[in-house]
Tab-separated table of C-alpha atoms in Angstrom:
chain	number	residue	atom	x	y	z
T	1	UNK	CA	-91.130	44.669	71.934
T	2	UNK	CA	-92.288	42.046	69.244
T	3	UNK	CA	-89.848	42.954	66.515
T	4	UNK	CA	-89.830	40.735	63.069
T	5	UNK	CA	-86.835	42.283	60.792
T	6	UNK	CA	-87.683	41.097	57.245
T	7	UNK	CA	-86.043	40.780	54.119
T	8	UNK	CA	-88.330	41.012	50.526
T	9	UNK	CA	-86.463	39.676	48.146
T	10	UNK	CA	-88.366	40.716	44.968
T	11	UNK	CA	-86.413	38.194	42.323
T	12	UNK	CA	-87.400	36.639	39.283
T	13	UNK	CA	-88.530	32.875	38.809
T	14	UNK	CA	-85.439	30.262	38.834
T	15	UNK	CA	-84.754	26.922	36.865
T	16	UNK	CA	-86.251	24.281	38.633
T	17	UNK	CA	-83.151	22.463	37.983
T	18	UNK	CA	-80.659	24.687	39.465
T	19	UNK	CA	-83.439	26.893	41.774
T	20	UNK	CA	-82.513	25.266	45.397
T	21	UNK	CA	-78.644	25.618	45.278
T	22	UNK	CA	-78.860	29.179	43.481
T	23	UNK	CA	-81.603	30.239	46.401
T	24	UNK	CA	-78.984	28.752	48.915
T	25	UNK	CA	-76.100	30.884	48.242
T	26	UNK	CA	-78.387	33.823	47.568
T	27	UNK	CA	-79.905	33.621	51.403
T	28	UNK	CA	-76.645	32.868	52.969
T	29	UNK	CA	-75.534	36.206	51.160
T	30	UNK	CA	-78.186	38.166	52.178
T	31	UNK	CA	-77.727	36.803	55.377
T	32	UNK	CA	-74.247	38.188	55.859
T	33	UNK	CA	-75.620	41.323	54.562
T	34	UNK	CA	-78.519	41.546	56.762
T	35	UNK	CA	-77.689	39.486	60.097
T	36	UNK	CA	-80.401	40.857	61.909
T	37	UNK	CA	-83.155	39.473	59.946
T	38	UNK	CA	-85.396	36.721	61.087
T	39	UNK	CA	-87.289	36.229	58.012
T	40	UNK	CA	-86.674	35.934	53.989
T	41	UNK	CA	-89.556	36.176	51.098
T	42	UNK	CA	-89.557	35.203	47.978
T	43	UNK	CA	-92.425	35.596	45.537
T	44	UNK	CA	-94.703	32.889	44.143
T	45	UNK	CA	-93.517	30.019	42.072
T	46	UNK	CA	-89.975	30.974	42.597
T	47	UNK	CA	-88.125	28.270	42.787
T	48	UNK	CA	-90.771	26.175	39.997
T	49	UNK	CA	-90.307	28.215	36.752
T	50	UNK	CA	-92.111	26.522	33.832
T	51	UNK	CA	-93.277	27.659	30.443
T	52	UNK	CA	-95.944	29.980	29.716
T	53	UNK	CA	-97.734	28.416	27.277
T	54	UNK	CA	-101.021	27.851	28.255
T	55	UNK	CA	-100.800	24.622	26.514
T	56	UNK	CA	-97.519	23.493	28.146
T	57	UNK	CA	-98.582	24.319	31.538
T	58	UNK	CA	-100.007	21.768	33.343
T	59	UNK	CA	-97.674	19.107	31.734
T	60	UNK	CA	-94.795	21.859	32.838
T	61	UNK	CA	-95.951	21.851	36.475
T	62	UNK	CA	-96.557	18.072	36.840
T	63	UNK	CA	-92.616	17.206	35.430
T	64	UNK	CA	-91.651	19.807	38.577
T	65	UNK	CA	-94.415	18.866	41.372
T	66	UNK	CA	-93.191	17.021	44.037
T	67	UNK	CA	-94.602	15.763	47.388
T	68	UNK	CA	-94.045	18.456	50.322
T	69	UNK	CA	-91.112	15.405	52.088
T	70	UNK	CA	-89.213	15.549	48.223
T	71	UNK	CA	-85.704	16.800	47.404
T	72	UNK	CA	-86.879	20.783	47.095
T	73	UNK	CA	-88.417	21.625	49.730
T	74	UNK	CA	-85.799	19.625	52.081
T	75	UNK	CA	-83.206	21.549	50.455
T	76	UNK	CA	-84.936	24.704	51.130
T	77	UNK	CA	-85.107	23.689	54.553
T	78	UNK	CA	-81.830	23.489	55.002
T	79	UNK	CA	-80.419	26.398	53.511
T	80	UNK	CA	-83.059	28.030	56.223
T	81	UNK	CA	-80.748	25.905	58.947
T	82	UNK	CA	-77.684	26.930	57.574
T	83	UNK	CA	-78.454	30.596	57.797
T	84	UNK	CA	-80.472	30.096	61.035
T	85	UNK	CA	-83.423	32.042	59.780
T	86	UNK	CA	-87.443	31.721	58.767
T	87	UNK	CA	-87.781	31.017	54.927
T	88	UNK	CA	-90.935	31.515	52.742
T	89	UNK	CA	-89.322	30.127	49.704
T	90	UNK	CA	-92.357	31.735	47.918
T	91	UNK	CA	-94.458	28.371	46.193
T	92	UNK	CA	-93.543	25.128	45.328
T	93	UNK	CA	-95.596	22.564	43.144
T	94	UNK	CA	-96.656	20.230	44.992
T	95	UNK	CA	-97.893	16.529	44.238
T	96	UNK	CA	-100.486	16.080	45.984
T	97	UNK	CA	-100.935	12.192	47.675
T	98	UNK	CA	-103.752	11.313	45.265
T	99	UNK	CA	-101.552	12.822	42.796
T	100	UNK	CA	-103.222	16.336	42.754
T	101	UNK	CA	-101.622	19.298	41.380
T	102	UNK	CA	-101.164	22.159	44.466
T	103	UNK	CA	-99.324	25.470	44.662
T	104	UNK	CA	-98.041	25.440	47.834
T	105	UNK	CA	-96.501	27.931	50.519
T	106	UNK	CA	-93.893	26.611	52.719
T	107	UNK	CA	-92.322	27.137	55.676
T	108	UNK	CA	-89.071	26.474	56.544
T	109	UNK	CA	-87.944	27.188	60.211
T	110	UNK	CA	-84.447	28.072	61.718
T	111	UNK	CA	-83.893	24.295	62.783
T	112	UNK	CA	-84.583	23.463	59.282
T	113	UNK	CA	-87.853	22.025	59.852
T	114	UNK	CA	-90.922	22.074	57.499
T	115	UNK	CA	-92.935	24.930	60.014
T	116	UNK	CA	-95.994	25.243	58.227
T	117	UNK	CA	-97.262	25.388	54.337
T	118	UNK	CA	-100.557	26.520	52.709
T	119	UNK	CA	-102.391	25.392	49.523
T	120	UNK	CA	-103.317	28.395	47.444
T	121	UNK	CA	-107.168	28.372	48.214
T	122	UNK	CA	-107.863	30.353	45.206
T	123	UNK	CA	-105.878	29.576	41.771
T	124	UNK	CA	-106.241	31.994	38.864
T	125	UNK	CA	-108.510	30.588	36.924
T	126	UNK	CA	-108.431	29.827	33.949
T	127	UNK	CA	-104.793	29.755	33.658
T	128	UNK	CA	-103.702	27.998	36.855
T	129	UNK	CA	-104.404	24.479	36.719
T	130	UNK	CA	-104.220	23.792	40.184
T	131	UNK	CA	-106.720	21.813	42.981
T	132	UNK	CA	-107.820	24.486	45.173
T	133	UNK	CA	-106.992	24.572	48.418
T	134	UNK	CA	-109.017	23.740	51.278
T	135	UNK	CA	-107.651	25.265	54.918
T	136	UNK	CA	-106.127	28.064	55.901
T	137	UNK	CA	-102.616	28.508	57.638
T	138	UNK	CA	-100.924	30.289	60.660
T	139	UNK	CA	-98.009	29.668	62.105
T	140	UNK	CA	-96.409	30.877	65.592
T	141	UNK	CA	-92.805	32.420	65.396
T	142	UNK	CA	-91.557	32.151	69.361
T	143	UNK	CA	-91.335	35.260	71.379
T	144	UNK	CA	-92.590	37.512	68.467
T	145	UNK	CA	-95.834	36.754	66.668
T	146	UNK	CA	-98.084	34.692	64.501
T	147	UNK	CA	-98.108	34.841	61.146
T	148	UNK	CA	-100.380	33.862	58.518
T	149	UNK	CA	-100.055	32.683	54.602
T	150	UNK	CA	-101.781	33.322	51.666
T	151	UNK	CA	-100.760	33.479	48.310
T	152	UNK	CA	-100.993	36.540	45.029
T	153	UNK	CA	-104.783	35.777	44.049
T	154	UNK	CA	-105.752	35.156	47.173
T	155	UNK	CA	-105.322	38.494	48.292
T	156	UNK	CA	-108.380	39.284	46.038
T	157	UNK	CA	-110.877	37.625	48.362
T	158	UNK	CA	-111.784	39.423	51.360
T	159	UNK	CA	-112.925	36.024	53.218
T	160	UNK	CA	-108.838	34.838	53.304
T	161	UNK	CA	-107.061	37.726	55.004
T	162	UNK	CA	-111.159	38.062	57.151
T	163	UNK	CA	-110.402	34.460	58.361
T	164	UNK	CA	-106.327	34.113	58.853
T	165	UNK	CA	-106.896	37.762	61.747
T	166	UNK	CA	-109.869	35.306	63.086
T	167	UNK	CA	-106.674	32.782	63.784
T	168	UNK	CA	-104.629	35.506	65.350
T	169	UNK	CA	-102.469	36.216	62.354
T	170	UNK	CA	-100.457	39.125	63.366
T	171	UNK	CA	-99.272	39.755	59.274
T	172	UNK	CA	-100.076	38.437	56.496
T	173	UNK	CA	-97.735	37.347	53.534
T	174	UNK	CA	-98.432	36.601	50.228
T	175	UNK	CA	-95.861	35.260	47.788
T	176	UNK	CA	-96.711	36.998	44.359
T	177	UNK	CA	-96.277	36.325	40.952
T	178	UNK	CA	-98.233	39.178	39.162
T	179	UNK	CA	-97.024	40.019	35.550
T	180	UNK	CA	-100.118	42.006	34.592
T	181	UNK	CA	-101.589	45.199	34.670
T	182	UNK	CA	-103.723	44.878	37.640
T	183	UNK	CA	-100.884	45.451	40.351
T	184	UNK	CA	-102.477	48.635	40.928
T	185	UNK	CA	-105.677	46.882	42.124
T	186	UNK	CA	-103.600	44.895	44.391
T	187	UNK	CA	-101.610	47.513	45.792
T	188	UNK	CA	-105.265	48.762	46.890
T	189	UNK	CA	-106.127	44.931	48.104
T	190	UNK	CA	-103.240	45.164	50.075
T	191	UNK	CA	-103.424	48.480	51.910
T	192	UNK	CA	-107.343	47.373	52.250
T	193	UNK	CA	-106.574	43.682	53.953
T	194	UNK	CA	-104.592	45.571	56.166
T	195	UNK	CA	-107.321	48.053	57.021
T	196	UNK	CA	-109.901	46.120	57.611
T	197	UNK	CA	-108.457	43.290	59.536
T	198	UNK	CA	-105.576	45.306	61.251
T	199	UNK	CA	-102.907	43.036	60.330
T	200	UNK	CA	-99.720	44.216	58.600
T	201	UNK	CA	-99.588	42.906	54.832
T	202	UNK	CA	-96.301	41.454	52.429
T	203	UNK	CA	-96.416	40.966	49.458
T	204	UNK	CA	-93.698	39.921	47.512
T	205	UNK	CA	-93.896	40.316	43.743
T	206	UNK	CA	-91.896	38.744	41.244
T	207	UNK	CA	-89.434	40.981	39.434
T	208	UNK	CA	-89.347	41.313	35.415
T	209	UNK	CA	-89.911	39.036	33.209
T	210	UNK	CA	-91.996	37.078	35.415
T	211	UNK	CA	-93.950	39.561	37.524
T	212	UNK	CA	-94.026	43.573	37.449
T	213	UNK	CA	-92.537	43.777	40.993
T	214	UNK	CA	-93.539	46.157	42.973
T	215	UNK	CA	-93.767	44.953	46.578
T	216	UNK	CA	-95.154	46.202	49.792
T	217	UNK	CA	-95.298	46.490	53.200
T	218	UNK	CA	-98.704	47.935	54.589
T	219	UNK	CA	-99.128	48.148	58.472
T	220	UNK	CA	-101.905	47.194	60.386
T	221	UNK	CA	-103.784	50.953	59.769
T	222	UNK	CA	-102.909	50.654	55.979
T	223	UNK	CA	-100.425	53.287	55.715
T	224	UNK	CA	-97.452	51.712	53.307
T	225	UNK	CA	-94.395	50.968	55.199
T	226	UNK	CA	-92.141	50.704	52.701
T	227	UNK	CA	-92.679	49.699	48.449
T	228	UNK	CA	-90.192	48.483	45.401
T	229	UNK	CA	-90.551	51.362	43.245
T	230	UNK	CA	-90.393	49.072	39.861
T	231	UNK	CA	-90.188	46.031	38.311
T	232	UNK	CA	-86.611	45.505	38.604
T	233	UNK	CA	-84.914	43.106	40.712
T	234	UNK	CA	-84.855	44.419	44.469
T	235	UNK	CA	-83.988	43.711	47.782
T	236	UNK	CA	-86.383	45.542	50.475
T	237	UNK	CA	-86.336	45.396	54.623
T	238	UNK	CA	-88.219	46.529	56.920
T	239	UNK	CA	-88.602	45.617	60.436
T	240	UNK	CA	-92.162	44.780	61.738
T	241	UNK	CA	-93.586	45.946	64.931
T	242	UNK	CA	-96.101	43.526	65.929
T	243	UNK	CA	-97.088	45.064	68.870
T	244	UNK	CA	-98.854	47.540	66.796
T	245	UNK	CA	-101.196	45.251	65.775
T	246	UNK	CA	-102.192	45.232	69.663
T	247	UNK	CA	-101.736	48.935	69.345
T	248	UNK	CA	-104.748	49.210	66.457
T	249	UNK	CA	-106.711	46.458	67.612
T	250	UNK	CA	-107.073	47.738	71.600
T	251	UNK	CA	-107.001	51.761	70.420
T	252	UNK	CA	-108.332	51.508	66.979
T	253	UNK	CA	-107.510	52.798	63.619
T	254	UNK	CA	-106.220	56.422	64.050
T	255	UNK	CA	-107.491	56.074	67.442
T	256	UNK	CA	-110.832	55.479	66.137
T	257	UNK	CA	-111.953	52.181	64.529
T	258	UNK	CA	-111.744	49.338	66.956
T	259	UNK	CA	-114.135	46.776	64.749
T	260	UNK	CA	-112.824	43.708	66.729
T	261	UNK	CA	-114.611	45.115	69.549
T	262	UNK	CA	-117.657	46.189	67.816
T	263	UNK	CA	-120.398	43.243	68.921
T	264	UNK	CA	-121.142	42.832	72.508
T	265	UNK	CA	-122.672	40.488	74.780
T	266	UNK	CA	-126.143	40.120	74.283
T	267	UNK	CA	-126.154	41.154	70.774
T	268	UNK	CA	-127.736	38.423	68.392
T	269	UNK	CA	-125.783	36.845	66.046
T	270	UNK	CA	-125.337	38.125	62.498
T	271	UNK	CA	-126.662	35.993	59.615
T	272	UNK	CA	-124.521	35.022	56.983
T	273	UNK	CA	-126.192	33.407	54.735
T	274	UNK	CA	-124.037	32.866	51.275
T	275	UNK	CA	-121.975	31.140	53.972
T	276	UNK	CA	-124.702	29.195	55.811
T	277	UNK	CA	-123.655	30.396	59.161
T	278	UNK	CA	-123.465	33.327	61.615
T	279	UNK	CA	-120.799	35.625	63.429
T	280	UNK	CA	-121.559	34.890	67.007
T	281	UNK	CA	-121.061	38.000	69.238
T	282	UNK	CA	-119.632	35.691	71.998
T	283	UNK	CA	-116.662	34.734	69.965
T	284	UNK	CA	-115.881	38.193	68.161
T	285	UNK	CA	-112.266	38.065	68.428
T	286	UNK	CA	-108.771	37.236	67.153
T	287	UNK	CA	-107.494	33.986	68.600
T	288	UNK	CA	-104.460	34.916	70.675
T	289	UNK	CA	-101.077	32.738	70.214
T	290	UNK	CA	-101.165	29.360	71.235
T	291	UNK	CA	-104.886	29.540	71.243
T	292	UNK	CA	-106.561	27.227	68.686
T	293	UNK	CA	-110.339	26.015	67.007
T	294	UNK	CA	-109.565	23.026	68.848
């Protein structure tokens, strides 16, 4: 069995100043609490809290950005060493090396290495003032699974969670930082992504006053595994299957949907033309691990 135990740590934002060594003692606690757990998430921006002024923003986020090799996320790193686990740290600003303004994912492995990190593809415009991203990210955790990131807004684009399954993602996590009323909507996003792409789903909202909380789990036929029932602070496991995702994919959804295996040989290739190319029959299938575009 491919088993991922997970811990959802649905917190508020912390003080830049003080957010690495707080988020340090918290995940060693939690640790002790839950040793069996591979894997800790925190919600978007959460260790970068800056005002909310829309006119304070930008020059909020550029005092905090730092490049990806800086002081924050090698601290984050190693409070993932010392409690010999996976950390998504939720985001981080990051400088960018032509001085760009990113909001990052990262990654930090059990050897307290920098694993993997995405760049939000799709900021929330207007109020994010952010470069958009430009690739998409999955990353391979030995002996259990590949996972994929994406982050809060993201999750409202179809093409993301369509394209990180094409990579082999296995689940899907999306740091959060959602503070208005359309966390119903992505509730629905998230049991859809799951759905349609047969991938579990995380995501990890931030807890009042930053975001209205209410995380979730959703497997890879959309049923919700488990959900934070408010906005309050809130610490949620679960422990991840991911041979279910083999399950749904080879059997289908409810024994029924199997859309992975829908085109066949000999079909012709489906036009897509808002994207100027084509979904080629021949390659109509999740990358397995290890396997890459390359």
């Amino acid at each position: 069995m491919r088993l991922l135990p997970v811990v959802l740590a649905q917190s508020p934002a912390r003080d830049p100043k003080t957010a690495t060594g707080e988020l340090r003692s918290e995940v060693a606690t939690l640790h002790a609490e839950f040793p069996q757990a591979k894997a800790f998430i925190y919600p978007e921006y959460h260790t970068c809290r800056v005002s909310s002024l829309p006119n304070e923003r930008r020059a909020a986020y550029e005092q905090v950005a730092e490049p990806l090799d800086g002081p924050r996320v090698t601290a984050l790193c190693a409070a993932a060493a010392e409690s010999g686990i996976w950390l998504v740290a939720g985001t981080v600003i990051e400088k960018g090396p032509r001085g760009e303004l990113f909001n990052t994912a990262v990654v930090c492995s059990p050897a307290g290495e920098l694993a993997s990190y995405y760049r939000k593809a799709f900021p929330w415009r207007p109020f994010e003032p952010f470069t958009p991203g430009t690739g998409f990210t999955v990353f391979d955790i030995p002996d259990i699974g590949r996972a994929g990131l994406a982050i809060c807004y993201d999750l409202w684009f179809p093409e993301v969670a369509r394209q990180l399954a094409w990579m082999g993602a296995e689940v899907i996590v999306y740091p959060t930082q959602t503070s208005t009323s359309d966390r119903d909507q992505e509730l629905v996003l998230a049991q859809a992504a799951a759905i349609a792409n047969q991938v579990f789903v995380v995501s990890v909202n931030a807890a009042m006053p930053d975001g209205v909380g209410r995380s979730i789990i959703a497997d890879p036929e959309g049923i919700v595994r488990v959900a934070a029932p408010s906005e309050a602070p809130a610490v949620v496991t679960d422990v991840l299957d991911l041979d279910a995702v083999t399950r749904v994919r080879t059997l289908g959804t409810r024994g029924l949907n199997r859309m992975w295996s829908q085109l066949r040989a000999g079909d012709p290739p489906l036009r897509l033309p808002v994207y100027g190319g084509a979904i080629d029959p021949a390659t109509w299938h999740p990358q397995r691990r290890g396997e890459s575009d390359e």
